[in-house]
Amino acid sequence: MDIAITIFKYLSLLIGTFSGILGLVSDFRDKTSNKITKNGNRLLWLIITSSFISLLLQTLELYNDKMKDQIAEKRTFEEAVKTNRMLKDLNRTLNPIKDISVNYTIQIPLDHPYLNSYRQRLTKQLDSIITSVKSLNIKQKENILFNNYGIFVTHSIKDSIISIEFDQKSSLLPQKMSETLAFYTLKYAQVDYSFYYKSDKNISTPIKPDFYFSIISSNNDLNNRHRINYQLNNQSLYIIGAFLKSDSKFWKKTGKIISIPDLEEAELTMELLGTMVSGDDNIDNKLREIRRYFKLKNSYLNLSEGRELQFRENSIKPINKDGELPKYLFIFPKNINEISSY
C-alpha cells in the first residue's frame, strides 16, 4: 500500500508540472474562433486526471492510516493477551494445588427409624448423666463427664452444656452387635470432591472430572479420624472431620486443574458416598438408606499452602435426585480474587 501511494504522489507531481509547462507555452483558445485548442483539451484532461489522482491518493492515505491503526490495535491486543497468559502461568506456578487437607461437618439423621433404638438409649443416658451433674459448676462437670463417661464438653454457656463429643471408648457410642446400623453410620464417612474445568460442562451427565480426590474418615481405625458431636439443645448428631489429609497418589486429574487460578468458573461437586460397609447386604442396604439423609453442613478445603476455601450450607446447592446419595454443587466465580471463603 505504501508503494502505491508513493507512485501516485510522483505521478500527481509529474502531471502537475507538465500541466504548468503546457499552460506557459500553449494557447488554450483559438484567437479567431475563440474555441479550445487541442493543447487546451489536453491541459483540461490533465487537470481532471490530476484531480482524480489527488482524490484517489487522499482516499488511499486515509485507508492506509486506518489499516495501520487496526494493525497497531491488534498488535497491542496480542501483546496484552501474551502478557496476561504469562502472568496467569506464573500465578499457576506460584499457587499449585498441593498438600490438600479437609474439614467437614455432616449431620446424621438421628430421627431416622433405623436409628430409633440408639437414639432412645443415647438421649435417656445423656439426660440421666446431665441431670446428675446439674448442680456443679462447668469445670466440675467437665472433669466428671470426661473421667466417668468419656464425654468432652465442646461448648457451654456459663454452667450450661450446649454441645459434647464422645471419646473413642465412650459407652455412649453405638455398640457394634446390638446397634449395628448406628455403629456403621457413625464409624465411617466419605466425601468425594470432583472439580470440572470451567462452567461449560453439564454435571448431570457422567463425565470424567478434571480433578478428583476422596476423603474417608473413621472414628477409630483410620489415619483420618473424625469426631462425633452431639448438640443437646436440639438433639442433633454430627460427624466432624478436621485436618483430614488427602494422599496425592490417589488423585485423579486431566491436567486442566492443577492450581488455584484454574478454579475460575470451575464447578465442584461434593458427594457423600460412604463406601465402608459391614459386609452384610441386608445391613448395607439399610445403611445406604440412612446415608441418603446425611446433610453436608460445611466443608473447608485447604488446597495450597494455607489457602482455605470455605463452603457453607447456604452456598452449596443439593443436586442429587430422589433415591440418590447426597450430592452438592458449587460454581466458582470468574474472578479468582473473589475466591476466599463462601
Tab-separated table of C-alpha atoms in Angstrom:
chain	number	residue	atom	x	y	z
A	1	MET	CA	0.000	0.000	0.000
A	2	ASP	CA	2.803	2.451	0.847
A	3	ILE	CA	4.451	1.796	-2.560
A	4	ALA	CA	1.192	2.536	-4.426
A	5	ILE	CA	0.748	5.806	-2.526
A	6	THR	CA	4.325	6.868	-3.369
A	7	ILE	CA	3.801	6.089	-7.072
A	8	PHE	CA	0.574	8.121	-7.162
A	9	LYS	CA	2.290	11.049	-5.411
A	10	TYR	CA	5.076	11.169	-8.028
A	11	LEU	CA	2.547	10.724	-10.825
A	12	SER	CA	0.446	13.607	-9.487
A	13	LEU	CA	3.583	15.763	-9.236
A	14	LEU	CA	4.614	14.973	-12.817
A	15	ILE	CA	1.144	15.698	-14.193
A	16	GLY	CA	1.001	18.994	-12.299
A	17	THR	CA	4.432	20.013	-13.574
A	18	PHE	CA	3.614	19.043	-17.158
A	19	SER	CA	0.295	20.929	-16.964
A	20	GLY	CA	2.073	24.051	-15.765
A	21	ILE	CA	4.641	23.913	-18.555
A	22	LEU	CA	1.949	23.247	-21.148
A	23	GLY	CA	-0.004	26.237	-19.884
A	24	LEU	CA	3.010	28.518	-20.262
A	25	VAL	CA	3.915	27.574	-23.821
A	26	SER	CA	0.489	26.972	-25.376
A	27	ASP	CA	-2.654	28.922	-26.214
A	28	PHE	CA	-5.843	27.389	-24.796
A	29	ARG	CA	-8.215	29.094	-27.204
A	30	ASP	CA	-8.051	29.924	-30.909
A	31	LYS	CA	-7.867	33.711	-31.232
A	32	THR	CA	-10.082	33.824	-34.322
A	33	SER	CA	-12.773	31.271	-33.423
A	34	ASN	CA	-12.434	31.515	-29.607
A	35	LYS	CA	-12.631	27.677	-29.426
A	36	ILE	CA	-10.478	25.490	-27.171
A	37	THR	CA	-7.398	24.290	-28.969
A	38	LYS	CA	-6.016	20.730	-28.943
A	39	ASN	CA	-3.446	21.762	-26.331
A	40	GLY	CA	-6.290	23.283	-24.315
A	41	ASN	CA	-8.166	19.969	-24.405
A	42	ARG	CA	-5.015	18.143	-23.409
A	43	LEU	CA	-4.492	20.526	-20.475
A	44	LEU	CA	-8.129	20.139	-19.391
A	45	TRP	CA	-7.825	16.360	-19.325
A	46	LEU	CA	-4.543	16.614	-17.443
A	47	ILE	CA	-6.214	18.809	-14.804
A	48	ILE	CA	-9.136	16.347	-14.476
A	49	THR	CA	-6.723	13.413	-14.259
A	50	SER	CA	-4.617	15.216	-11.668
A	51	SER	CA	-7.711	15.968	-9.576
A	52	PHE	CA	-8.823	12.331	-9.774
A	53	ILE	CA	-5.360	11.124	-8.756
A	54	SER	CA	-5.317	13.575	-5.831
A	55	LEU	CA	-8.734	12.314	-4.676
A	56	LEU	CA	-7.625	8.704	-5.059
A	57	LEU	CA	-4.386	9.462	-3.229
A	58	GLN	CA	-6.277	11.041	-0.314
A	59	THR	CA	-8.587	8.003	-0.109
A	60	LEU	CA	-5.643	5.596	-0.155
A	61	GLU	CA	-3.863	7.541	2.587
A	62	LEU	CA	-6.968	7.508	4.809
A	63	TYR	CA	-7.424	3.774	4.217
A	64	ASN	CA	-3.732	3.129	4.840
A	65	ASP	CA	-3.814	5.084	8.123
A	66	LYS	CA	-6.880	3.123	9.226
A	67	MET	CA	-5.196	-0.184	8.388
A	68	LYS	CA	-2.091	0.853	10.330
A	69	ASP	CA	-4.258	1.767	13.337
A	70	GLN	CA	-6.023	-1.606	13.167
A	71	ILE	CA	-2.705	-3.435	12.915
A	72	ALA	CA	-1.365	-1.457	15.875
A	73	GLU	CA	-4.504	-2.222	17.911
A	74	LYS	CA	-4.270	-5.909	17.018
A	75	ARG	CA	-0.590	-5.974	17.969
A	76	THR	CA	-1.353	-4.224	21.271
A	77	PHE	CA	-4.166	-6.700	21.978
A	78	GLU	CA	-1.942	-9.683	21.148
A	79	GLU	CA	0.782	-8.323	23.420
A	80	ALA	CA	-1.774	-7.845	26.213
A	81	VAL	CA	-3.054	-11.414	25.736
A	82	LYS	CA	0.511	-12.719	25.744
A	83	THR	CA	1.350	-10.767	28.905
A	84	ASN	CA	-1.850	-11.923	30.591
A	85	ARG	CA	-1.066	-15.536	29.664
A	86	MET	CA	2.439	-15.199	31.085
A	87	LEU	CA	1.086	-13.701	34.323
A	88	LYS	CA	-1.529	-16.455	34.580
A	89	ASP	CA	1.098	-19.152	34.003
A	90	LEU	CA	3.245	-17.521	36.685
A	91	ASN	CA	0.247	-17.391	39.018
A	92	ARG	CA	-0.430	-21.082	38.361
A	93	THR	CA	3.189	-21.876	39.184
A	94	LEU	CA	3.081	-19.863	42.413
A	95	ASN	CA	-0.282	-21.308	43.561
A	96	PRO	CA	-0.266	-25.049	42.842
A	97	ILE	CA	-2.832	-27.383	44.343
A	98	LYS	CA	-0.908	-29.477	46.844
A	99	ASP	CA	-0.919	-30.722	50.437
A	100	ILE	CA	-4.711	-30.956	50.497
A	101	SER	CA	-6.457	-31.154	53.843
A	102	VAL	CA	-10.183	-31.078	54.517
A	103	ASN	CA	-12.588	-30.193	57.305
A	104	TYR	CA	-16.241	-31.160	57.117
A	105	THR	CA	-19.349	-31.355	59.240
A	106	ILE	CA	-22.019	-33.914	58.357
A	107	GLN	CA	-25.373	-34.027	60.104
A	108	ILE	CA	-26.626	-37.526	60.875
A	109	PRO	CA	-30.393	-38.229	60.583
A	110	LEU	CA	-30.763	-39.292	64.215
A	111	ASP	CA	-34.549	-39.282	63.825
A	112	HIS	CA	-34.396	-41.969	61.109
A	113	PRO	CA	-36.446	-45.075	62.075
A	114	TYR	CA	-33.409	-47.335	61.608
A	115	LEU	CA	-31.593	-45.375	64.339
A	116	ASN	CA	-34.527	-45.275	66.733
A	117	SER	CA	-33.179	-47.712	69.335
A	118	TYR	CA	-29.819	-45.942	69.553
A	119	ARG	CA	-31.446	-42.518	69.733
A	120	GLN	CA	-33.626	-43.616	72.644
A	121	ARG	CA	-30.680	-45.069	74.575
A	122	LEU	CA	-28.464	-42.050	73.878
A	123	THR	CA	-30.998	-39.419	74.926
A	124	LYS	CA	-32.050	-41.397	78.003
A	125	GLN	CA	-28.490	-41.916	79.230
A	126	LEU	CA	-27.472	-38.337	78.492
A	127	ASP	CA	-30.491	-36.948	80.335
A	128	SER	CA	-29.550	-39.025	83.348
A	129	ILE	CA	-25.868	-38.018	83.206
A	130	ILE	CA	-26.525	-34.294	82.687
A	131	THR	CA	-29.083	-34.292	85.498
A	132	SER	CA	-26.603	-35.936	87.878
A	133	VAL	CA	-24.094	-33.084	87.434
A	134	LYS	CA	-26.603	-30.274	87.099
A	135	SER	CA	-25.713	-28.620	90.398
A	136	LEU	CA	-21.959	-28.498	89.691
A	137	ASN	CA	-20.014	-25.683	88.049
A	138	ILE	CA	-18.762	-26.121	84.498
A	139	LYS	CA	-15.214	-27.172	85.464
A	140	GLN	CA	-16.516	-29.879	87.775
A	141	LYS	CA	-18.941	-31.029	85.108
A	142	GLU	CA	-16.181	-31.272	82.514
A	143	ASN	CA	-13.966	-33.390	84.805
A	144	ILE	CA	-16.711	-35.815	85.787
A	145	LEU	CA	-18.109	-36.203	82.268
A	146	PHE	CA	-14.681	-36.919	80.802
A	147	ASN	CA	-13.342	-39.202	83.545
A	148	ASN	CA	-16.536	-41.205	84.101
A	149	TYR	CA	-18.237	-41.226	80.694
A	150	GLY	CA	-15.668	-40.305	78.039
A	151	ILE	CA	-17.535	-37.086	77.210
A	152	PHE	CA	-15.812	-33.853	76.132
A	153	VAL	CA	-17.678	-30.604	76.676
A	154	THR	CA	-17.083	-28.615	73.466
A	155	HIS	CA	-19.372	-25.665	74.099
A	156	SER	CA	-21.056	-24.211	77.150
A	157	ILE	CA	-22.723	-21.000	78.263
A	158	LYS	CA	-21.944	-20.235	81.886
A	159	ASP	CA	-22.640	-23.569	83.596
A	160	SER	CA	-24.992	-24.913	80.900
A	161	ILE	CA	-23.637	-27.522	78.494
A	162	ILE	CA	-24.535	-26.880	74.847
A	163	SER	CA	-22.562	-29.476	72.883
A	164	ILE	CA	-20.416	-32.510	73.628
A	165	GLU	CA	-18.195	-35.026	71.867
A	166	PHE	CA	-17.507	-38.656	72.664
A	167	ASP	CA	-14.197	-40.351	73.362
A	168	GLN	CA	-13.493	-43.412	71.195
A	169	LYS	CA	-14.196	-45.709	74.148
A	170	SER	CA	-17.246	-43.893	75.455
A	171	SER	CA	-20.174	-46.182	76.282
A	172	LEU	CA	-22.473	-43.614	74.667
A	173	LEU	CA	-21.234	-44.539	71.199
A	174	PRO	CA	-23.288	-47.250	69.435
A	175	GLN	CA	-22.431	-50.871	70.135
A	176	LYS	CA	-21.427	-52.997	67.150
A	177	MET	CA	-23.542	-56.050	67.971
A	178	SER	CA	-26.693	-54.514	69.436
A	179	GLU	CA	-26.764	-51.223	67.487
A	180	THR	CA	-25.156	-52.299	64.221
A	181	LEU	CA	-26.739	-49.710	61.916
A	182	ALA	CA	-25.885	-46.814	64.214
A	183	PHE	CA	-22.392	-48.257	64.729
A	184	TYR	CA	-21.526	-48.261	60.997
A	185	THR	CA	-23.355	-44.985	60.379
A	186	LEU	CA	-21.039	-43.168	62.780
A	187	LYS	CA	-17.950	-45.265	62.205
A	188	TYR	CA	-17.193	-44.205	58.620
A	189	ALA	CA	-17.696	-41.118	56.477
A	190	GLN	CA	-16.660	-40.358	52.923
A	191	VAL	CA	-16.829	-37.196	50.814
A	192	ASP	CA	-15.803	-37.236	47.142
A	193	TYR	CA	-14.623	-33.933	45.647
A	194	SER	CA	-14.872	-33.613	41.842
A	195	PHE	CA	-13.719	-30.467	40.017
A	196	TYR	CA	-14.771	-29.707	36.436
A	197	TYR	CA	-12.815	-27.106	34.438
A	198	LYS	CA	-14.911	-24.051	33.534
A	199	SER	CA	-18.697	-23.983	33.811
A	200	ASP	CA	-19.485	-25.179	30.298
A	201	LYS	CA	-19.988	-28.770	31.411
A	202	ASN	CA	-23.173	-30.431	32.500
A	203	ILE	CA	-22.628	-32.054	35.872
A	204	SER	CA	-25.755	-34.197	35.471
A	205	THR	CA	-24.006	-36.223	32.761
A	206	PRO	CA	-21.461	-38.896	33.753
A	207	ILE	CA	-18.335	-37.086	32.608
A	208	LYS	CA	-14.837	-37.513	33.941
A	209	PRO	CA	-13.783	-34.794	36.408
A	210	ASP	CA	-10.672	-32.769	35.659
A	211	PHE	CA	-9.519	-33.103	39.267
A	212	TYR	CA	-10.776	-35.601	41.817
A	213	PHE	CA	-9.938	-36.766	45.313
A	214	SER	CA	-11.778	-38.592	48.052
A	215	ILE	CA	-11.645	-38.238	51.828
A	216	ILE	CA	-12.522	-41.210	54.031
A	217	SER	CA	-12.566	-40.883	57.801
A	218	SER	CA	-13.390	-43.062	60.789
A	219	ASN	CA	-13.958	-42.515	64.473
A	220	ASN	CA	-11.287	-45.023	65.487
A	221	ASP	CA	-9.419	-47.160	62.934
A	222	LEU	CA	-8.133	-44.919	60.101
A	223	ASN	CA	-5.396	-42.286	59.953
A	224	ASN	CA	-8.094	-39.729	59.175
A	225	ARG	CA	-10.118	-39.559	62.387
A	226	HIS	CA	-13.449	-37.829	62.780
A	227	ARG	CA	-15.295	-36.896	65.952
A	228	ILE	CA	-18.900	-37.465	66.979
A	229	ASN	CA	-20.594	-34.280	68.139
A	230	TYR	CA	-23.966	-34.026	69.877
A	231	GLN	CA	-25.992	-30.828	70.338
A	232	LEU	CA	-28.080	-31.063	73.493
A	233	ASN	CA	-30.466	-28.212	72.719
A	234	ASN	CA	-31.910	-29.802	69.555
A	235	GLN	CA	-30.684	-33.408	69.924
A	236	SER	CA	-28.655	-33.258	66.699
A	237	LEU	CA	-25.793	-35.614	65.924
A	238	TYR	CA	-22.822	-34.743	63.697
A	239	ILE	CA	-19.697	-36.274	62.230
A	240	ILE	CA	-16.908	-33.673	62.353
A	241	GLY	CA	-13.691	-34.220	60.433
A	242	ALA	CA	-10.787	-31.820	60.937
A	243	PHE	CA	-7.458	-31.590	59.069
A	244	LEU	CA	-8.160	-34.783	57.140
A	245	LYS	CA	-5.349	-35.472	54.679
A	246	SER	CA	-5.612	-36.458	51.030
A	247	ASP	CA	-2.777	-38.538	49.575
A	248	SER	CA	-1.728	-37.163	46.162
A	249	LYS	CA	-1.004	-40.730	44.994
A	250	PHE	CA	-4.750	-41.275	44.707
A	251	TRP	CA	-5.660	-38.008	42.982
A	252	LYS	CA	-7.141	-38.255	39.506
A	253	LYS	CA	-6.559	-35.336	37.136
A	254	THR	CA	-6.553	-34.420	33.456
A	255	GLY	CA	-4.052	-31.558	33.772
A	256	LYS	CA	-6.635	-28.807	33.290
A	257	ILE	CA	-6.873	-28.085	37.015
A	258	ILE	CA	-3.501	-28.043	38.764
A	259	SER	CA	-3.576	-24.686	40.559
A	260	ILE	CA	-5.857	-22.219	42.347
A	261	PRO	CA	-6.240	-19.939	39.247
A	262	ASP	CA	-7.620	-22.915	37.307
A	263	LEU	CA	-10.680	-22.821	39.567
A	264	GLU	CA	-12.042	-19.718	37.818
A	265	GLU	CA	-15.602	-20.618	36.726
A	266	ALA	CA	-14.941	-24.255	37.606
A	267	GLU	CA	-17.643	-26.495	39.048
A	268	LEU	CA	-17.193	-28.515	42.221
A	269	THR	CA	-19.378	-31.389	43.334
A	270	MET	CA	-19.211	-32.871	46.823
A	271	GLU	CA	-20.790	-36.294	47.187
A	272	LEU	CA	-21.404	-38.172	50.447
A	273	LEU	CA	-20.822	-41.776	49.481
A	274	GLY	CA	-19.754	-43.811	52.487
A	275	THR	CA	-18.410	-46.903	50.753
A	276	MET	CA	-17.302	-48.538	54.015
A	277	VAL	CA	-19.865	-51.245	54.730
A	278	SER	CA	-20.487	-54.139	57.090
A	279	GLY	CA	-20.363	-56.925	54.527
A	280	ASP	CA	-23.962	-57.948	55.235
A	281	ASP	CA	-26.195	-56.996	52.274
A	282	ASN	CA	-29.263	-56.542	54.454
A	283	ILE	CA	-27.421	-54.163	56.788
A	284	ASP	CA	-25.644	-52.362	53.940
A	285	ASN	CA	-28.896	-51.649	52.093
A	286	LYS	CA	-30.259	-50.060	55.260
A	287	LEU	CA	-27.020	-48.112	55.712
A	288	ARG	CA	-27.451	-46.658	52.237
A	289	GLU	CA	-30.998	-45.650	53.136
A	290	ILE	CA	-29.721	-43.848	56.249
A	291	ARG	CA	-26.907	-42.141	54.310
A	292	ARG	CA	-29.416	-40.746	51.836
A	293	TYR	CA	-30.440	-38.356	54.615
A	294	PHE	CA	-26.949	-37.186	55.534
A	295	LYS	CA	-26.518	-33.404	55.232
A	296	LEU	CA	-23.251	-31.629	54.498
A	297	LYS	CA	-23.334	-28.579	56.776
A	298	ASN	CA	-19.943	-27.220	55.719
A	299	SER	CA	-16.633	-28.184	54.177
A	300	TYR	CA	-13.311	-26.334	54.377
A	301	LEU	CA	-10.652	-27.156	51.793
A	302	ASN	CA	-7.002	-26.252	52.235
A	303	LEU	CA	-5.670	-26.613	48.688
A	304	SER	CA	-2.460	-24.618	48.546
A	305	GLU	CA	-0.159	-23.586	51.398
A	306	GLY	CA	-2.849	-22.341	53.741
A	307	ARG	CA	-5.253	-21.145	51.008
A	308	GLU	CA	-8.553	-22.193	52.557
A	309	LEU	CA	-11.867	-22.312	50.729
A	310	GLN	CA	-14.919	-22.431	52.963
A	311	PHE	CA	-18.189	-23.856	51.684
A	312	ARG	CA	-21.167	-23.476	53.965
A	313	GLU	CA	-24.626	-24.946	53.667
A	314	ASN	CA	-26.135	-21.777	52.176
A	315	SER	CA	-23.552	-21.585	49.369
A	316	ILE	CA	-23.819	-25.142	48.031
A	317	LYS	CA	-26.750	-26.482	46.036
A	318	PRO	CA	-28.107	-30.036	46.516
A	319	ILE	CA	-28.287	-31.732	43.101
A	320	ASN	CA	-28.939	-35.379	43.960
A	321	LYS	CA	-32.108	-36.925	42.590
A	322	ASP	CA	-34.623	-38.903	44.637
A	323	GLY	CA	-33.097	-42.133	45.872
A	324	GLU	CA	-29.507	-40.977	45.336
A	325	LEU	CA	-26.898	-40.276	47.982
A	326	PRO	CA	-26.382	-36.591	48.888
A	327	LYS	CA	-24.541	-34.546	46.266
A	328	TYR	CA	-23.834	-30.803	46.258
A	329	LEU	CA	-22.737	-28.311	43.604
A	330	PHE	CA	-20.688	-25.127	43.850
A	331	ILE	CA	-19.713	-22.899	40.892
A	332	PHE	CA	-16.620	-20.774	41.384
A	333	PRO	CA	-16.725	-17.079	40.362
A	334	LYS	CA	-14.972	-15.701	37.282
A	335	ASN	CA	-12.554	-13.508	39.227
A	336	ILE	CA	-10.001	-15.613	41.070
A	337	ASN	CA	-9.535	-12.825	43.637
A	338	GLU	CA	-13.101	-13.430	44.832
A	339	ILE	CA	-12.238	-16.997	45.835
A	340	SER	CA	-11.559	-16.825	49.541
A	341	SER	CA	-14.460	-18.113	51.593
A	342	TYR	CA	-18.105	-18.730	50.936
